[in-house]
C-alpha positions as a printed NumPy array, in Angstrom:
array([[-39.998, 106.058, -43.525],
       [-39.59 , 104.793, -47.085],
       [-36.889, 102.214, -47.747],
       [-34.042, 103.88 , -49.616],
       [-31.228, 102.639, -51.804],
       [-27.579, 102.959, -50.809],
       [-26.416, 106.58 , -50.722],
       [-24.118, 107.641, -53.573],
       [-21.81 , 110.606, -54.113],
       [-24.393, 111.914, -56.581],
       [-27.038, 111.847, -53.836],
       [-24.728, 113.749, -51.489],
       [-23.913, 116.265, -54.221],
       [-27.586, 116.877, -55.016],
       [-28.306, 117.341, -51.298],
       [-25.595, 119.987, -51.025],
       [-23.634, 117.94 , -48.508],
       [-20.354, 119.253, -49.925],
       [-20.875, 122.906, -48.985],
       [-18.875, 123.853, -45.906],
       [-18.601, 127.213, -44.161],
       [-16.781, 130.35 , -45.245],
       [-12.996, 130.35 , -44.942],
       [-13.063, 132.625, -41.91 ],
       [-15.323, 130.169, -40.072],
       [-13.385, 126.943, -40.191],
       [-11.736, 124.591, -37.769],
       [ -8.25 , 123.533, -38.964],
       [ -8.853, 120.068, -37.527],
       [-11.365, 119.465, -40.33 ],
       [ -8.661, 119.984, -42.959],
       [ -8.377, 116.264, -43.739],
       [-12.011, 116.228, -44.883],
       [-11.784, 119.314, -47.124],
       [-11.449, 118.948, -50.89 ],
       [-11.096, 122.559, -52.061],
       [-12.072, 126.219, -51.57 ],
       [-14.497, 127.817, -54.023],
       [-16.025, 131.281, -53.841],
       [-14.652, 131.631, -50.317],
       [-16.431, 128.428, -49.222],
       [-14.808, 125.21 , -48.133],
       [-15.843, 122.215, -50.22 ],
       [-16.065, 118.929, -48.339],
       [-14.561, 115.819, -49.93 ],
       [-17.663, 113.716, -50.599],
       [-15.593, 110.595, -51.227],
       [-14.543, 110.814, -47.584],
       [-18.092, 111.633, -46.519],
       [-19.348, 108.48 , -48.212],
       [-16.522, 106.413, -46.742],
       [-17.283, 107.683, -43.24 ],
       [-21.031, 107.221, -43.703],
       [-20.636, 103.595, -44.749],
       [-18.411, 102.968, -41.746],
       [-21.001, 104.603, -39.484],
       [-23.76 , 102.443, -40.957],
       [-21.85 ,  99.396, -39.752],
       [-21.552, 100.948, -36.296],
       [-25.313, 101.535, -35.957],
       [-25.956,  97.987, -37.192],
       [-23.562,  96.607, -34.588],
       [-25.083,  98.759, -31.832],
       [-28.561,  97.559, -32.778],
       [-27.446,  93.925, -32.977],
       [-26.218,  94.25 , -29.381],
       [-29.708,  95.469, -28.424],
       [-28.336,  98.78 , -27.225],
       [-30.495, 101.872, -27.607],
       [-29.548, 104.885, -29.719],
       [-30.207, 108.517, -28.819],
       [-30.672, 110.981, -31.696],
       [-29.803, 114.595, -30.843],
       [-30.441, 117.671, -32.981],
       [-32.101, 120.817, -31.677],
       [-31.475, 123.345, -34.426],
       [-34.182, 124.194, -36.933],
       [-32.783, 122.109, -39.803],
       [-32.549, 118.977, -37.667],
       [-35.605, 118.94 , -35.38 ],
       [-38.197, 117.246, -37.576],
       [-35.699, 114.842, -39.143],
       [-34.373, 113.752, -35.746],
       [-37.852, 113.194, -34.337],
       [-39.186, 111.352, -37.39 ],
       [-36.138, 109.103, -37.757],
       [-35.993, 108.224, -34.063],
       [-39.708, 107.434, -33.937],
       [-39.647, 105.371, -37.135],
       [-36.759, 103.272, -35.809],
       [-38.083, 102.961, -32.249],
       [-35.211, 104.913, -30.699],
       [-34.886, 107.9  , -28.368],
       [-34.435, 111.538, -29.309],
       [-33.922, 115.109, -28.118],
       [-34.969, 117.702, -30.691],
       [-36.087, 120.724, -28.688],
       [-33.659, 121.555, -25.921],
       [-30.88 , 119.601, -24.271],
       [-31.454, 119.885, -20.531],
       [-28.21 , 119.71 , -18.569],
       [-27.951, 116.301, -16.918],
       [-30.073, 114.385, -19.41 ],
       [-27.357, 111.729, -19.326],
       [-25.223, 112.57 , -16.284],
       [-28.092, 113.272, -13.881],
       [-30.834, 110.913, -14.969],
       [-32.31 , 110.863, -11.46 ],
       [-33.387, 114.496, -11.837],
       [-34.641, 113.909, -15.383],
       [-36.681, 110.906, -14.223],
       [-38.171, 113.108, -11.487],
       [-39.27 , 115.608, -14.149],
       [-40.825, 112.781, -16.172],
       [-42.691, 111.596, -13.069],
       [-43.972, 115.157, -12.597],
       [-45.221, 115.138, -16.193],
       [-46.971, 111.811, -15.647],
       [-48.662, 113.112, -12.483],
       [-49.904, 116.225, -14.289],
       [-51.232, 114.132, -17.188],
       [-52.976, 111.756, -14.813],
       [-54.482, 114.608, -12.82 ],
       [-55.843, 116.423, -15.861],
       [-57.084, 113.235, -17.553],
       [-58.921, 111.934, -14.479],
       [-60.628, 115.213, -13.722],
       [-58.494, 115.717, -10.642],
       [-58.111, 119.348, -11.54 ],
       [-61.825, 120.074, -11.104],
       [-61.252, 121.712,  -7.727],
       [-58.558, 123.994,  -9.061],
       [-59.056, 127.558, -10.153],
       [-58.897, 128.474, -13.825],
       [-55.47 , 130.095, -13.374],
       [-54.088, 127.01 , -11.602],
       [-55.379, 124.744, -14.364],
       [-53.778, 127.01 , -16.953],
       [-50.424, 126.819, -15.154],
       [-50.669, 123.023, -14.983],
       [-51.455, 122.808, -18.691],
       [-48.509, 125.073, -19.542],
       [-46.17 , 122.979, -17.401],
       [-47.435, 119.846, -19.134],
       [-46.713, 121.312, -22.579],
       [-43.233, 122.435, -21.524],
       [-42.268, 119.076, -20.02 ],
       [-43.771, 117.123, -22.918],
       [-41.87 , 119.228, -25.442],
       [-38.505, 118.694, -23.747],
       [-38.887, 115.124, -22.505],
       [-41.203, 113.282, -24.909],
       [-38.335, 111.675, -26.808],
       [-36.691, 110.128, -23.738],
       [-39.691, 109.232, -21.547],
       [-39.029, 105.502, -21.834],
       [-35.244, 105.783, -21.479],
       [-34.272, 104.049, -18.23 ],
       [-30.53 , 103.743, -18.71 ],
       [-27.78 , 105.309, -20.764],
       [-27.924, 104.701, -24.529],
       [-25.334, 102.706, -26.404],
       [-24.713, 105.457, -28.96 ],
       [-25.475, 109.123, -29.646],
       [-26.163, 110.321, -33.19 ],
       [-25.718, 114.096, -33.231],
       [-26.383, 116.78 , -35.826],
       [-23.891, 119.639, -35.327],
       [-21.785, 118.692, -32.283],
       [-20.744, 122.329, -31.893],
       [-24.343, 123.277, -31.22 ],
       [-24.887, 120.167, -29.071],
       [-21.601, 120.436, -27.139],
       [-23.269, 119.806, -23.758],
       [-24.775, 116.532, -24.984],
       [-21.411, 115.492, -26.428],
       [-19.593, 116.367, -23.188],
       [-22.058, 114.341, -21.09 ],
       [-21.736, 111.348, -23.405],
       [-17.94 , 111.489, -23.29 ],
       [-18.009, 111.711, -19.499],
       [-20.032, 108.495, -19.358],
       [-18.033, 106.703, -22.047],
       [-20.909, 106.689, -24.543],
       [-19.636, 106.745, -28.157],
       [-20.713, 109.731, -30.244],
       [-21.453, 109.718, -33.975],
       [-21.971, 113.122, -35.562],
       [-22.628, 115.072, -38.729],
       [-19.694, 117.492, -38.607],
       [-19.324, 120.658, -40.691],
       [-16.084, 122.508, -41.471],
       [-16.521, 124.872, -38.499],
       [-16.583, 122.096, -35.876],
       [-13.895, 120.339, -33.869],
       [-14.034, 116.633, -34.777],
       [-11.731, 115.521, -31.942],
       [-14.44 , 114.672, -29.344],
       [-16.393, 112.669, -31.931],
       [-15.815, 108.925, -32.191],
       [-17.476, 108.546, -35.6  ],
       [-17.273, 111.62 , -37.838],
       [-19.466, 112.158, -40.907],
       [-18.097, 115.304, -42.598],
       [-20.948, 117.141, -44.301],
       [-23.055, 120.257, -44.565],
       [-25.041, 120.139, -41.323],
       [-26.994, 123.32 , -42.113],
       [-28.871, 122.13 , -45.211],
       [-32.076, 120.2  , -44.53 ],
       [-31.609, 117.908, -47.554],
       [-28.098, 116.988, -46.441],
       [-29.118, 116.277, -42.85 ],
       [-32.169, 114.298, -43.965],
       [-30.264, 112.158, -46.477],
       [-27.569, 111.136, -44.014],
       [-29.705, 110.649, -40.906],
       [-32.28 , 108.648, -42.868],
       [-29.518, 106.419, -44.248],
       [-28.354, 105.636, -40.709],
       [-31.935, 105.129, -39.56 ],
       [-32.665, 102.669, -42.348],
       [-29.774, 100.507, -41.161],
       [-31.279, 100.427, -37.668],
       [-34.68 ,  99.451, -39.049],
       [-33.223,  96.799, -41.356],
       [-31.21 ,  95.235, -38.539],
       [-34.225,  95.19 , -36.212],
       [-36.336,  93.563, -38.909],
       [-33.605,  91.01 , -39.485],
       [-33.488,  90.255, -35.751],
       [-37.284,  90.431, -35.467],
       [-37.08 ,  93.118, -32.77 ],
       [-38.732,  95.969, -34.659],
       [-40.661,  98.178, -32.272],
       [-39.193,  96.549, -29.168],
       [-37.346,  99.602, -27.864],
       [-38.886,  99.279, -24.415],
       [-37.811,  95.662, -24.065],
       [-34.295,  96.341, -25.255],
       [-33.818,  99.204, -22.802],
       [-36.086,  98.242, -19.933],
       [-34.557,  98.408, -16.444],
       [-33.665,  95.303, -14.506],
       [-35.659,  94.328, -11.417],
       [-33.066,  96.02 ,  -9.196],
       [-33.066,  99.177, -11.331],
       [-36.873,  99.268, -11.282],
       [-36.922,  99.048,  -7.485],
       [-34.437, 101.919,  -7.26 ],
       [-36.51 , 104.016,  -9.657],
       [-39.651, 103.411,  -7.602],
       [-37.841, 104.57 ,  -4.485],
       [-36.906, 107.893,  -6.118]])
């Protein structure tokens, strides 16, 4: 990911970050972030967006400085590629296809699914499927694709992350609920139709426009990368989130 300059109100304006939803599709709790109504659309106050974004940049820097992992979440069309690219470029975790219930609150089951994926990969790679029928091999391959699609972004995650960065918390309400249950802080790009109350760090913006999502998520990502470079821990996600000896023994027992 290319190094970018500090985000400005002009950048947000050009990305369409100020366009909210129609008047009939709003959440009154977002009123404090709304500037005006034009052509039946709510207009988000970009001065507040920028203020919140800068505050959130400090939060991701602090989280990174504490060597805590960050989980990016965004499964809708406009967010998928951005979430994956930003998480991978910063060495963090991500979910961009489907949030499986229990990804945070039932990690034992999720780890079991990851182990299943690893067994299938090992079997197919080593030629262990030679004795299987064509139909059985096809089923194994399909299961591998399905598991890889849903779990690839969290395969190395051994413990709960230190922060969630979410695009559209209304769409990702299960992820938000699991994080809140575990006391994990949630940062989110929140549009005018969402309830900001469950979110610890709100970035009011258009979460439906690709340019808007990309601009904001990349700005947060750059702060993670810069902090890791400063601390000389770039690319050390596994070390920062690796399980302890006791945790490893428990995982091996499962």
